[in-house]
mmCIF file of C-alpha atoms in Angstrom:
data_model
loop_
_atom_site.group_PDB
_atom_site.id
_atom_site.type_symbol
_atom_site.label_atom_id
_atom_site.label_comp_id
_atom_site.label_asym_id
_atom_site.label_seq_id
_atom_site.Cartn_x
_atom_site.Cartn_y
_atom_site.Cartn_z
ATOM 1 C CA MET N 12 1.943 -26.326 23.870
ATOM 2 C CA GLY N 13 5.360 -27.561 24.057
ATOM 3 C CA ARG N 14 8.425 -26.569 26.589
ATOM 4 C CA ASN N 15 8.277 -23.061 27.968
ATOM 5 C CA SER N 16 11.796 -22.744 29.615
ATOM 6 C CA ALA N 17 12.142 -19.480 28.958
ATOM 7 C CA LEU N 18 9.476 -18.240 31.344
ATOM 8 C CA PRO N 19 10.771 -16.863 34.712
ATOM 9 C CA ALA N 20 9.688 -17.689 37.733
ATOM 10 C CA GLY N 21 5.692 -16.624 38.789
ATOM 11 C CA HIS N 22 5.084 -15.897 35.468
ATOM 12 C CA GLU N 23 3.717 -19.463 34.511
ATOM 13 C CA ARG N 24 0.064 -18.157 34.937
ATOM 14 C CA PHE N 25 0.538 -16.017 31.402
ATOM 15 C CA ARG N 26 1.201 -19.337 29.460
ATOM 16 C CA VAL N 27 -1.654 -20.516 27.236
ATOM 17 C CA SER N 28 -2.743 -24.102 27.822
ATOM 18 C CA PRO N 29 -5.619 -26.767 28.321
ATOM 19 C CA ARG N 30 -5.974 -25.874 31.906
ATOM 20 C CA GLN N 31 -4.547 -22.031 31.880
ATOM 21 C CA MET N 32 -6.279 -19.762 29.626
ATOM 22 C CA PRO N 33 -5.641 -15.899 30.574
ATOM 23 C CA ASP N 34 -7.715 -12.938 29.547
ATOM 24 C CA ASP N 35 -7.018 -11.697 26.275
ATOM 25 C CA SER N 36 -9.701 -8.813 25.890
ATOM 26 C CA GLY N 37 -8.119 -5.835 24.520
ATOM 27 C CA CYS N 38 -5.031 -7.617 23.418
ATOM 28 C CA GLY N 39 -4.733 -6.760 20.318
ATOM 29 C CA LEU N 40 -1.158 -6.738 19.349
ATOM 30 C CA LEU N 41 0.935 -10.411 18.537
ATOM 31 C CA HIS N 42 4.311 -10.314 18.083
ATOM 32 C CA VAL N 43 5.243 -13.643 16.109
ATOM 33 C CA ASP N 44 8.643 -15.049 16.469
ATOM 34 C CA MET N 45 10.134 -18.667 14.282
ATOM 35 C CA ASP N 46 11.637 -20.861 16.658
ATOM 36 C CA ALA N 47 15.417 -21.332 15.768
ATOM 37 C CA PHE N 48 14.417 -20.354 12.108
ATOM 38 C CA PHE N 49 16.926 -21.234 9.564
ATOM 39 C CA ALA N 50 18.178 -24.600 11.766
ATOM 40 C CA ALA N 51 14.146 -25.330 11.709
ATOM 41 C CA VAL N 52 14.146 -24.878 7.954
ATOM 42 C CA GLU N 53 17.003 -27.050 7.460
ATOM 43 C CA LEU N 54 15.668 -29.726 9.796
ATOM 44 C CA ARG N 55 12.473 -30.492 7.610
ATOM 45 C CA THR N 56 14.245 -32.306 5.152
ATOM 46 C CA ARG N 57 16.726 -34.006 7.782
ATOM 47 C CA PRO N 58 14.278 -34.892 10.457
ATOM 48 C CA GLU N 59 17.033 -37.622 12.005
ATOM 49 C CA LEU N 60 18.877 -34.854 13.404
ATOM 50 C CA ALA N 61 16.010 -32.926 15.269
ATOM 51 C CA ALA N 62 17.200 -34.472 18.808
ATOM 52 C CA LYS N 63 20.734 -33.802 17.841
ATOM 53 C CA PRO N 64 22.718 -30.232 18.505
ATOM 54 C CA VAL N 65 22.630 -28.540 14.823
ATOM 55 C CA ILE N 66 24.495 -25.698 13.689
ATOM 56 C CA VAL N 67 24.095 -23.475 10.898
ATOM 57 C CA ALA N 68 27.029 -21.856 9.865
ATOM 58 C CA GLY N 69 29.154 -21.285 6.927
ATOM 59 C CA SER N 70 32.533 -23.141 6.401
ATOM 60 C CA GLY N 71 35.104 -20.406 6.291
ATOM 61 C CA PRO N 72 37.467 -19.638 8.914
ATOM 62 C CA ARG N 73 35.880 -16.516 9.952
ATOM 63 C CA SER N 74 32.518 -17.868 9.721
ATOM 64 C CA VAL N 75 29.640 -17.432 11.908
ATOM 65 C CA VAL N 76 26.817 -19.005 13.561
ATOM 66 C CA THR N 77 23.485 -18.154 11.482
ATOM 67 C CA SER N 78 21.117 -20.289 13.967
ATOM 68 C CA ALA N 79 21.224 -23.248 16.462
ATOM 69 C CA ASN N 80 18.530 -25.611 17.638
ATOM 70 C CA TYR N 81 17.291 -25.896 20.740
ATOM 71 C CA PRO N 82 19.756 -28.788 21.747
ATOM 72 C CA ALA N 83 22.694 -27.168 20.361
ATOM 73 C CA ARG N 84 21.917 -23.836 22.452
ATOM 74 C CA GLU N 85 21.889 -25.965 25.903
ATOM 75 C CA TYR N 86 25.540 -25.790 25.145
ATOM 76 C CA GLY N 87 25.754 -22.089 24.717
ATOM 77 C CA VAL N 88 25.907 -21.860 21.173
ATOM 78 C CA ARG N 89 23.921 -18.828 20.064
ATOM 79 C CA ALA N 90 23.319 -16.633 16.620
ATOM 80 C CA ALA N 91 26.161 -14.879 15.447
ATOM 81 C CA MET N 92 28.877 -16.866 17.683
ATOM 82 C CA PRO N 93 32.091 -17.595 15.644
ATOM 83 C CA ALA N 94 31.915 -20.587 14.234
ATOM 84 C CA SER N 95 34.995 -21.581 15.677
ATOM 85 C CA VAL N 96 33.620 -20.946 19.215
ATOM 86 C CA ALA N 97 30.656 -23.067 18.694
ATOM 87 C CA ARG N 98 33.127 -26.068 17.913
ATOM 88 C CA ARG N 99 34.538 -25.765 21.212
ATOM 89 C CA LEU N 100 31.376 -25.654 23.166
ATOM 90 C CA CYS N 101 30.100 -28.351 21.586
ATOM 91 C CA PRO N 102 32.239 -30.208 19.363
ATOM 92 C CA HIS N 103 29.547 -33.113 18.650
ATOM 93 C CA ALA N 104 27.418 -30.868 16.820
ATOM 94 C CA VAL N 105 25.640 -30.997 13.193
ATOM 95 C CA PHE N 106 26.909 -28.258 11.482
ATOM 96 C CA ILE N 107 25.074 -27.517 7.868
ATOM 97 C CA PRO N 108 25.897 -24.649 5.671
ATOM 98 C CA PRO N 109 23.284 -22.035 5.098
ATOM 99 C CA THR N 110 20.749 -22.998 1.818
ATOM 100 C CA PRO N 111 21.111 -19.629 -0.397
ATOM 101 C CA GLY N 112 17.512 -18.385 -0.855
ATOM 102 C CA LEU N 113 15.703 -20.896 1.226
ATOM 103 C CA TYR N 114 14.876 -18.887 4.124
ATOM 104 C CA GLY N 115 13.571 -15.864 2.535
ATOM 105 C CA GLU N 116 11.357 -18.012 0.063
ATOM 106 C CA VAL N 117 9.556 -19.541 3.852
ATOM 107 C CA SER N 118 9.559 -16.280 5.515
ATOM 108 C CA ARG N 119 7.506 -14.973 2.497
ATOM 109 C CA GLY N 120 5.068 -17.979 3.025
ATOM 110 C CA VAL N 121 4.671 -17.302 6.724
ATOM 111 C CA MET N 122 4.076 -13.575 6.047
ATOM 112 C CA ALA N 123 1.516 -14.373 3.568
ATOM 113 C CA ILE N 124 -0.173 -16.360 6.304
ATOM 114 C CA PHE N 125 -0.227 -13.562 8.688
ATOM 115 C CA ARG N 126 -1.564 -11.096 5.996
ATOM 116 C CA GLU N 127 -4.267 -13.185 5.070
ATOM 117 C CA LEU N 128 -5.902 -12.490 8.708
ATOM 118 C CA THR N 129 -4.775 -8.715 9.058
ATOM 119 C CA PRO N 130 -3.409 -5.931 6.400
ATOM 120 C CA LEU N 131 -1.210 -4.801 9.595
ATOM 121 C CA VAL N 132 1.646 -6.655 9.667
ATOM 122 C CA GLU N 133 5.079 -5.070 10.445
ATOM 123 C CA PRO N 134 7.948 -7.906 9.691
ATOM 124 C CA MET N 135 11.416 -7.047 11.973
ATOM 125 C CA SER N 136 13.459 -9.395 10.023
ATOM 126 C CA LEU N 137 13.062 -12.797 8.267
ATOM 127 C CA ASP N 138 11.687 -14.655 11.346
ATOM 128 C CA GLU N 139 9.484 -12.441 13.310
ATOM 129 C CA ALA N 140 6.906 -9.612 12.702
ATOM 130 C CA PHE N 141 4.059 -7.824 14.515
ATOM 131 C CA LEU N 142 0.522 -7.864 13.890
ATOM 132 C CA ASP N 143 -2.370 -5.533 14.779
ATOM 133 C CA VAL N 144 -5.259 -7.880 14.652
ATOM 134 C CA SER N 145 -7.665 -5.561 17.056
ATOM 135 C CA GLY N 146 -9.809 -4.825 13.659
ATOM 136 C CA ALA N 147 -9.904 -8.331 12.210
ATOM 137 C CA LEU N 148 -11.850 -9.828 15.535
ATOM 138 C CA ARG N 149 -15.052 -9.457 14.441
ATOM 139 C CA ARG N 150 -14.418 -10.253 11.147
ATOM 140 C CA LEU N 151 -12.933 -13.190 11.866
ATOM 141 C CA LYS N 152 -14.985 -14.343 14.448
ATOM 142 C CA ALA N 153 -12.262 -15.135 16.519
ATOM 143 C CA THR N 154 -10.341 -13.853 19.596
ATOM 144 C CA PRO N 155 -6.384 -13.122 19.972
ATOM 145 C CA VAL N 156 -5.563 -16.313 21.763
ATOM 146 C CA GLU N 157 -7.691 -18.075 18.829
ATOM 147 C CA LEU N 158 -5.806 -16.175 15.954
ATOM 148 C CA ALA N 159 -2.360 -17.064 17.741
ATOM 149 C CA GLU N 160 -3.120 -20.847 17.751
ATOM 150 C CA LEU N 161 -4.491 -20.323 14.171
ATOM 151 C CA ILE N 162 -0.949 -18.714 13.218
ATOM 152 C CA ARG N 163 0.965 -21.519 14.758
ATOM 153 C CA ARG N 164 -1.059 -24.444 13.262
ATOM 154 C CA ARG N 165 -1.039 -22.751 9.913
ATOM 155 C CA VAL N 166 2.896 -22.349 10.000
ATOM 156 C CA HIS N 167 3.424 -25.513 11.082
ATOM 157 C CA ALA N 168 1.314 -27.239 8.247
ATOM 158 C CA ASP N 169 2.660 -25.140 5.743
ATOM 159 C CA HIS N 170 6.127 -24.779 6.071
ATOM 160 C CA GLY N 171 7.122 -27.494 8.823
ATOM 161 C CA ILE N 172 8.496 -25.112 11.277
ATOM 162 C CA THR N 173 7.324 -23.763 14.654
ATOM 163 C CA CYS N 174 6.681 -20.354 16.353
ATOM 164 C CA SER N 175 5.614 -18.779 19.658
ATOM 165 C CA VAL N 176 3.313 -15.884 20.308
ATOM 166 C CA GLY N 177 3.170 -13.086 22.764
ATOM 167 C CA VAL N 178 -0.128 -11.721 22.659
ATOM 168 C CA ALA N 179 -0.621 -8.313 24.704
ATOM 169 C CA GLY N 180 -2.245 -4.368 24.469
ATOM 170 C CA VAL N 181 1.171 -2.792 23.368
ATOM 171 C CA LYS N 182 3.887 -4.031 21.147
ATOM 172 C CA PHE N 183 6.954 -4.317 23.722
ATOM 173 C CA ILE N 184 4.875 -6.375 25.972
ATOM 174 C CA ALA N 185 3.684 -8.829 22.975
ATOM 175 C CA LYS N 186 7.890 -9.164 22.267
ATOM 176 C CA LEU N 187 8.679 -10.336 25.513
ATOM 177 C CA ALA N 188 5.960 -12.272 25.940
ATOM 178 C CA SER N 189 7.034 -14.203 22.759
ATOM 179 C CA GLY N 190 10.533 -14.410 24.296
ATOM 180 C CA MET N 191 9.030 -16.413 27.108
ATOM 181 C CA ALA N 192 6.795 -18.408 24.833
ATOM 182 C CA LYS N 193 9.617 -20.125 23.422
ATOM 183 C CA PRO N 194 9.739 -22.862 22.216
ATOM 184 C CA ASP N 195 6.488 -23.490 20.266
ATOM 185 C CA GLY N 196 4.177 -21.604 22.176
ATOM 186 C CA VAL N 197 1.619 -18.718 23.519
ATOM 187 C CA VAL N 198 2.053 -16.230 26.167
ATOM 188 C CA VAL N 199 -0.776 -13.793 26.787
ATOM 189 C CA VAL N 200 -0.563 -10.699 28.954
ATOM 190 C CA PRO N 201 -3.923 -9.563 30.133
ATOM 191 C CA VAL N 202 -3.816 -5.611 29.868
ATOM 192 C CA ALA N 203 -4.664 -5.434 33.691
ATOM 193 C CA ASP N 204 -1.798 -7.289 34.515
ATOM 194 C CA THR N 205 0.575 -5.803 32.414
ATOM 195 C CA LEU N 206 2.697 -4.191 35.387
ATOM 196 C CA ALA N 207 2.123 -7.436 37.425
ATOM 197 C CA PHE N 208 3.772 -8.959 34.232
ATOM 198 C CA LEU N 209 6.733 -6.698 33.593
ATOM 199 C CA HIS N 210 7.607 -5.132 36.904
ATOM 200 C CA PRO N 211 9.406 -8.413 38.557
ATOM 201 C CA LEU N 212 11.635 -8.456 35.361
ATOM 202 C CA PRO N 213 15.457 -7.645 35.198
ATOM 203 C CA ILE N 214 16.291 -4.211 34.060
ATOM 204 C CA SER N 215 17.636 -5.730 30.407
ATOM 205 C CA ALA N 216 14.399 -6.623 29.352
ATOM 206 C CA LEU N 217 13.814 -2.932 28.477
ATOM 207 C CA TRP N 218 14.216 -1.964 25.201
ATOM 208 C CA GLY N 219 17.283 0.041 24.430
ATOM 209 C CA VAL N 220 19.313 -1.562 27.616
ATOM 210 C CA GLY N 221 22.625 -2.395 26.550
ATOM 211 C CA LYS N 222 25.777 -3.144 28.482
ATOM 212 C CA ARG N 223 25.915 0.736 28.892
ATOM 213 C CA THR N 224 22.959 1.683 30.022
ATOM 214 C CA GLU N 225 22.569 -1.084 32.434
ATOM 215 C CA GLU N 226 25.757 -0.419 34.005
ATOM 216 C CA SER N 227 24.483 3.284 34.356
ATOM 217 C CA LEU N 228 21.216 2.261 35.811
ATOM 218 C CA ARG N 229 22.907 -0.334 38.100
ATOM 219 C CA ARG N 230 25.096 2.688 39.467
ATOM 220 C CA MET N 231 21.833 4.035 40.627
ATOM 221 C CA GLY N 232 21.001 1.102 42.787
ATOM 222 C CA LEU N 233 18.262 -0.133 39.764
ATOM 223 C CA THR N 234 18.174 -3.697 39.249
ATOM 224 C CA THR N 235 14.372 -4.625 38.173
ATOM 225 C CA VAL N 236 11.881 -2.898 35.988
ATOM 226 C CA ALA N 237 9.568 -2.156 38.947
ATOM 227 C CA GLU N 238 12.636 0.201 40.644
ATOM 228 C CA VAL N 239 13.097 2.174 37.075
ATOM 229 C CA ALA N 240 9.210 2.711 36.927
ATOM 230 C CA ALA N 241 9.257 4.043 40.105
ATOM 231 C CA ALA N 242 12.619 6.087 39.869
ATOM 232 C CA PRO N 243 12.305 9.949 39.467
ATOM 233 C CA LEU N 244 12.406 11.119 35.987
ATOM 234 C CA PRO N 245 15.084 13.925 36.680
ATOM 235 C CA ARG N 246 17.107 11.593 38.280
ATOM 236 C CA LEU N 247 16.739 9.145 35.461
ATOM 237 C CA ARG N 248 17.703 11.704 32.975
ATOM 238 C CA ARG N 249 20.698 12.527 34.818
ATOM 239 C CA ALA N 250 21.992 8.857 34.498
ATOM 240 C CA VAL N 251 21.058 8.438 30.821
ATOM 241 C CA GLY N 252 19.997 11.315 29.145
ATOM 242 C CA ASN N 253 16.640 12.945 28.521
ATOM 243 C CA ALA N 254 15.560 10.540 25.463
ATOM 244 C CA ALA N 255 16.406 7.456 27.232
ATOM 245 C CA ALA N 256 15.419 8.545 30.347
ATOM 246 C CA GLU N 257 11.677 9.049 28.754
ATOM 247 C CA HIS N 258 11.787 6.092 26.595
ATOM 248 C CA LEU N 259 12.509 3.876 29.562
ATOM 249 C CA HIS N 260 10.474 5.062 32.086
ATOM 250 C CA ALA N 261 7.306 5.162 29.903
ATOM 251 C CA LEU N 262 8.138 1.290 29.083
ATOM 252 C CA ALA N 263 8.519 0.662 32.461
ATOM 253 C CA ASN N 264 5.252 1.495 33.418
ATOM 254 C CA GLY N 265 3.896 -0.415 30.495
ATOM 255 C CA ARG N 266 3.532 2.604 28.198
ATOM 256 C CA ASP N 267 4.306 2.133 24.660
ATOM 257 C CA GLU N 268 2.204 4.218 21.961
ATOM 258 C CA ARG N 269 3.958 2.719 19.090
ATOM 259 C CA GLY N 270 1.579 1.044 16.715
ATOM 260 C CA VAL N 271 2.345 -1.368 13.749
ATOM 261 C CA VAL N 272 4.063 0.448 11.030
ATOM 262 C CA VAL N 273 3.189 -1.031 7.691
ATOM 263 C CA ASP N 274 5.479 -0.454 4.925
ATOM 264 C CA ASN N 275 5.365 -3.331 2.683
ATOM 265 C CA PRO N 276 3.627 -2.056 -0.880
ATOM 266 C CA ASP N 277 2.123 -5.059 -2.760
ATOM 267 C CA LYS N 278 4.932 -6.138 -5.490
ATOM 268 C CA SER N 279 2.515 -9.450 -5.629
ATOM 269 C CA ILE N 280 -0.479 -10.795 -4.868
ATOM 270 C CA SER N 281 -0.619 -14.794 -3.678
ATOM 271 C CA ALA N 282 -2.753 -17.360 -2.137
ATOM 272 C CA GLU N 283 -1.531 -21.027 -1.310
ATOM 273 C CA HIS N 284 -3.046 -23.972 0.481
ATOM 274 C CA THR N 285 -1.875 -27.231 2.297
ATOM 275 C CA PHE N 286 -3.373 -30.199 1.398
ATOM 276 C CA ASP N 287 -3.945 -32.152 5.041
ATOM 277 C CA THR N 288 -2.690 -35.452 2.636
ATOM 278 C CA ASP N 289 -0.291 -35.250 -0.028
ATOM 279 C CA GLN N 290 -1.873 -35.427 -3.323
ATOM 280 C CA SER N 291 -1.335 -36.454 -6.738
ATOM 281 C CA ASP N 292 -5.201 -36.659 -8.537
ATOM 282 C CA ARG N 293 -4.940 -33.918 -11.143
ATOM 283 C CA GLN N 294 -8.577 -32.991 -11.391
ATOM 284 C CA LEU N 295 -8.301 -32.229 -7.695
ATOM 285 C CA LEU N 296 -4.869 -30.293 -8.090
ATOM 286 C CA GLU N 297 -6.483 -28.047 -11.148
ATOM 287 C CA ARG N 298 -9.734 -27.480 -8.888
ATOM 288 C CA GLU N 299 -7.377 -26.191 -6.250
ATOM 289 C CA LEU N 300 -5.705 -24.226 -8.576
ATOM 290 C CA LEU N 301 -8.853 -22.518 -9.653
ATOM 291 C CA ARG N 302 -9.595 -21.981 -6.401
ATOM 292 C CA LEU N 303 -6.672 -19.913 -5.669
ATOM 293 C CA SER N 304 -7.043 -18.449 -8.930
ATOM 294 C CA GLU N 305 -10.495 -16.831 -7.594
ATOM 295 C CA ARG N 306 -8.838 -15.556 -4.346
ATOM 296 C CA VAL N 307 -6.010 -13.720 -6.046
ATOM 297 C CA ALA N 308 -7.784 -12.631 -9.018
ATOM 298 C CA ALA N 309 -10.810 -11.290 -6.478
ATOM 299 C CA SER N 310 -7.661 -9.562 -4.146
ATOM 300 C CA LEU N 311 -6.386 -7.935 -7.770
ATOM 301 C CA ARG N 312 -9.913 -6.206 -8.235
ATOM 302 C CA ALA N 313 -10.149 -5.043 -4.799
ATOM 303 C CA LYS N 314 -6.676 -3.509 -5.012
ATOM 304 C CA LYS N 315 -7.481 -2.014 -8.264
ATOM 305 C CA VAL N 316 -4.137 -3.833 -9.904
ATOM 306 C CA ARG N 317 -3.673 -6.052 -12.864
ATOM 307 C CA GLY N 318 -0.669 -8.820 -12.425
ATOM 308 C CA ARG N 319 1.307 -9.116 -15.394
ATOM 309 C CA THR N 320 3.042 -12.481 -14.665
ATOM 310 C CA VAL N 321 1.519 -15.712 -13.360
ATOM 311 C CA SER N 322 3.656 -17.936 -11.004
ATOM 312 C CA ILE N 323 2.912 -21.092 -9.052
ATOM 313 C CA LYS N 324 4.570 -22.306 -6.314
ATOM 314 C CA VAL N 325 4.450 -26.284 -5.620
ATOM 315 C CA ARG N 326 5.941 -28.255 -2.345
ATOM 316 C CA PHE N 327 6.059 -31.929 -3.277
ATOM 317 C CA ALA N 328 5.976 -34.462 0.143
ATOM 318 C CA ASP N 329 9.832 -34.115 0.521
ATOM 319 C CA PHE N 330 9.600 -30.459 1.132
ATOM 320 C CA ARG N 331 11.195 -29.663 -1.971
ATOM 321 C CA THR N 332 9.906 -26.518 -3.416
ATOM 322 C CA ILE N 333 9.771 -25.298 -6.972
ATOM 323 C CA THR N 334 8.234 -22.226 -8.946
ATOM 324 C CA ARG N 335 7.061 -21.753 -12.117
ATOM 325 C CA ALA N 336 6.124 -18.475 -13.870
ATOM 326 C CA ARG N 337 4.855 -17.295 -17.220
ATOM 327 C CA THR N 338 4.511 -13.866 -18.450
ATOM 328 C CA LEU N 339 1.242 -12.569 -20.349
ATOM 329 C CA ALA N 340 0.590 -10.556 -23.351
ATOM 330 C CA SER N 341 -1.370 -7.948 -21.115
ATOM 331 C CA ALA N 342 -1.837 -7.704 -17.739
ATOM 332 C CA THR N 343 -5.049 -9.268 -16.091
ATOM 333 C CA ASP N 344 -6.995 -9.940 -12.936
ATOM 334 C CA VAL N 345 -9.341 -12.176 -14.475
ATOM 335 C CA ALA N 346 -9.337 -15.874 -12.853
ATOM 336 C CA ARG N 347 -10.022 -17.869 -15.892
ATOM 337 C CA VAL N 348 -7.040 -16.520 -17.619
ATOM 338 C CA ILE N 349 -4.386 -16.816 -14.123
ATOM 339 C CA HIS N 350 -6.235 -20.331 -13.768
ATOM 340 C CA SER N 351 -5.512 -21.505 -17.283
ATOM 341 C CA THR N 352 -2.108 -20.109 -17.025
ATOM 342 C CA ALA N 353 -1.573 -22.034 -13.531
ATOM 343 C CA VAL N 354 -2.797 -25.167 -14.952
ATOM 344 C CA ALA N 355 -0.443 -25.166 -18.048
ATOM 345 C CA LEU N 356 2.648 -24.502 -15.699
ATOM 346 C CA LEU N 357 1.417 -27.301 -13.179
ATOM 347 C CA THR N 358 1.594 -29.659 -16.702
ATOM 348 C CA GLU N 359 5.191 -28.648 -17.491
ATOM 349 C CA ALA N 360 6.174 -28.854 -13.894
ATOM 350 C CA ILE N 361 5.018 -32.089 -12.512
ATOM 351 C CA SER N 362 4.361 -35.824 -13.852
ATOM 352 C CA GLY N 363 2.360 -37.850 -11.025
ATOM 353 C CA ALA N 364 4.190 -36.785 -7.970
ATOM 354 C CA GLU N 365 2.385 -35.831 -4.870
ATOM 355 C CA ILE N 366 2.211 -32.424 -3.710
ATOM 356 C CA ARG N 367 2.282 -31.218 -0.443
ATOM 357 C CA LEU N 368 0.969 -27.456 -1.039
ATOM 358 C CA LEU N 369 0.227 -25.547 -4.078
ATOM 359 C CA GLY N 370 0.290 -21.710 -4.544
ATOM 360 C CA VAL N 371 -0.501 -19.334 -7.494
ATOM 361 C CA ARG N 372 0.620 -15.564 -7.502
ATOM 362 C CA ALA N 373 0.243 -12.665 -9.791
ATOM 363 C CA GLY N 374 3.381 -10.683 -9.899
ATOM 364 C CA GLY N 375 4.517 -7.560 -12.301
ATOM 365 C CA LEU N 376 1.335 -5.535 -10.885
ATOM 366 C CA THR N 377 0.406 -2.570 -12.699
ATOM 367 C CA GLY N 378 -2.671 -0.214 -11.643
ATOM 368 C CA ALA N 379 -6.186 -1.088 -12.795
ATOM 369 C CA ASP N 380 -6.359 2.004 -15.424
ATOM 370 C CA THR N 381 -3.681 0.543 -17.624
ATOM 371 C CA PRO N 382 -4.627 -0.069 -20.914
ATOM 372 C CA GLU N 383 -5.720 -3.658 -21.893
ATOM 373 C CA GLN N 384 -3.837 -4.707 -25.344
ATOM 374 C CA LEU N 385 -6.831 -5.952 -27.864
ATOM 375 C CA SER N 386 -6.887 -9.043 -29.437
ATOM 376 C CA PHE N 387 -8.840 -9.712 -32.598
ATOM 377 C CA GLU N 388 -7.948 -13.322 -32.399
ATOM 378 C CA ARG N 389 -10.298 -14.600 -30.254
ATOM 379 C CA ALA N 390 -14.200 -13.888 -29.281
ATOM 380 C CA GLU N 391 -14.706 -14.976 -26.187
ATOM 381 C CA PRO N 392 -17.207 -13.705 -23.687
ATOM 382 C CA ARG N 393 -16.301 -10.853 -21.209
ATOM 383 C CA TRP N 394 -15.279 -12.989 -18.020
ATOM 384 C CA ARG N 395 -14.177 -10.404 -15.885
ATOM 385 C CA ASP N 396 -17.636 -9.007 -16.105
ATOM 386 C CA ALA N 397 -18.876 -12.078 -14.955
ATOM 387 C CA GLU N 398 -16.360 -11.875 -12.173
ATOM 388 C CA VAL N 399 -17.042 -8.313 -11.126
ATOM 389 C CA ALA N 400 -20.620 -9.007 -10.721
ATOM 390 C CA ALA N 401 -20.041 -12.102 -8.683
ATOM 391 C CA ASP N 402 -17.676 -9.659 -6.722
ATOM 392 C CA VAL N 403 -20.837 -7.516 -5.781
ATOM 393 C CA ALA N 404 -23.113 -10.330 -5.037
ATOM 394 C CA ARG N 405 -20.253 -11.755 -2.332
ATOM 395 C CA SER N 406 -20.155 -8.393 -0.879
ATOM 396 C CA LYS N 407 -23.837 -8.605 -0.287
ATOM 397 C CA PHE N 408 -24.565 -11.917 0.650
ATOM 398 C CA GLY N 409 -21.214 -13.726 1.728
ATOM 399 C CA SER N 410 -18.399 -15.364 0.051
ATOM 400 C CA ALA N 411 -20.320 -18.462 -0.490
ATOM 401 C CA ALA N 412 -22.843 -16.938 -2.963
ATOM 402 C CA ILE N 413 -21.453 -17.310 -6.340
ATOM 403 C CA ARG N 414 -18.707 -19.929 -7.033
ATOM 404 C CA PRO N 415 -17.445 -21.772 -10.183
ATOM 405 C CA ALA N 416 -19.703 -24.988 -10.671
ATOM 406 C CA SER N 417 -16.685 -27.023 -10.622
ATOM 407 C CA LEU N 418 -16.165 -25.739 -6.726
ATOM 408 C CA LEU N 419 -19.508 -26.595 -5.681
ATOM 409 C CA ALA N 420 -19.259 -30.223 -5.164
ATOM 410 C CA PRO N 421 -15.648 -31.092 -4.092
ATOM 411 C CA GLY N 422 -14.954 -34.841 -4.354
ATOM 412 C CA PRO N 423 -14.283 -36.907 -1.140
ATOM 413 C CA ALA N 424 -10.134 -35.890 -1.170
ATOM 414 C CA GLU N 425 -11.424 -32.283 -1.230
ATOM 415 C CA PRO N 426 -8.645 -30.805 1.106
ATOM 416 C CA ARG N 427 -9.808 -29.086 4.429
ATOM 417 C CA ARG N 428 -9.542 -25.104 4.382
ATOM 418 C CA HIS N 429 -7.185 -23.277 6.553
ATOM 419 C CA GLY N 430 -8.513 -20.300 8.530
ATOM 420 C CA PRO N 431 -11.269 -19.093 10.391
ATOM 421 C CA THR N 432 -15.207 -19.604 9.187
#
């Protein structure tokens, strides 16, 4: 599970380990937080620096720290700190300039992993998100802890970074738990133990307690969450105001009515896969593109949209990543069209290099009722009709009921599938 130095005394029992498995029933909310995200992304291609203090920061005189890995944090270096201060605290650290665009790309890939498990994803920043998995547990035949562990494995396998996961019954507790799970761990707060987990913590653990609010609470003699929970509301209102008092009193008693808020309309639909071993076999790569194209097309049809642009993502063995895109004559939701375009893009993009990850994306989405552009130059079968019929069969008999012939007999190097079965 990795180090869990963030766990306060007495909270060790909430950590998930082979010897310790807290009760996760009713814990449908997950908070996933990448570990030292920007630094971790940069270190993927510089593994020789992993044990050294590494700081991601600009080179200007007023630059600030974007991220610091855990060895650098041991010297007191923190994000948003002036880079000049970080240099004084840790003069032997390795400073790396930020790579524009790289972190957003990795973030999109991580969020895509989350959305494969549940549509209820609320990104809070590039490197953290809340997930409501309560409705997905039966469909995936998994427990919240199993999904948390699956997320950690997928993020590491697909993107070469680690994350920490908090599992709880409410958002606020899940957020606290993920912080205590760092780095690279899982902390579960059983619903029945919510107050036992929460009440020994200092008042600064409560959302909304900044420096001024903390001073006001301390003047009342309140230093722990338990003391805030027991304080009379009228007294709290006089100290911090009506709204803050209601908010803090509810949180201190383990109440948080906020659900996961999804406000992320699809701009594209994608699927990707990381191979267990790097691959260069052209037949296998094209077969994987077909599998991914089938998934993308099925999602397009399920959402009643079509894509005008097809793109592929290729991540090589050294984590170098490229994308290639092509705009179609008309929008499509047909796997055969997406696959043929993806294969053509792959041909243009590589020449025998070993590949770690392949992805297929359909962008430029339009409604499925958008008229198709007619073509008089070809008279091919109505592939869409066949694929829609396959959708119906799969919905009745399972996802393996109908598959393209080339996917029925995988070769010996066929990649392992990610996700629950």
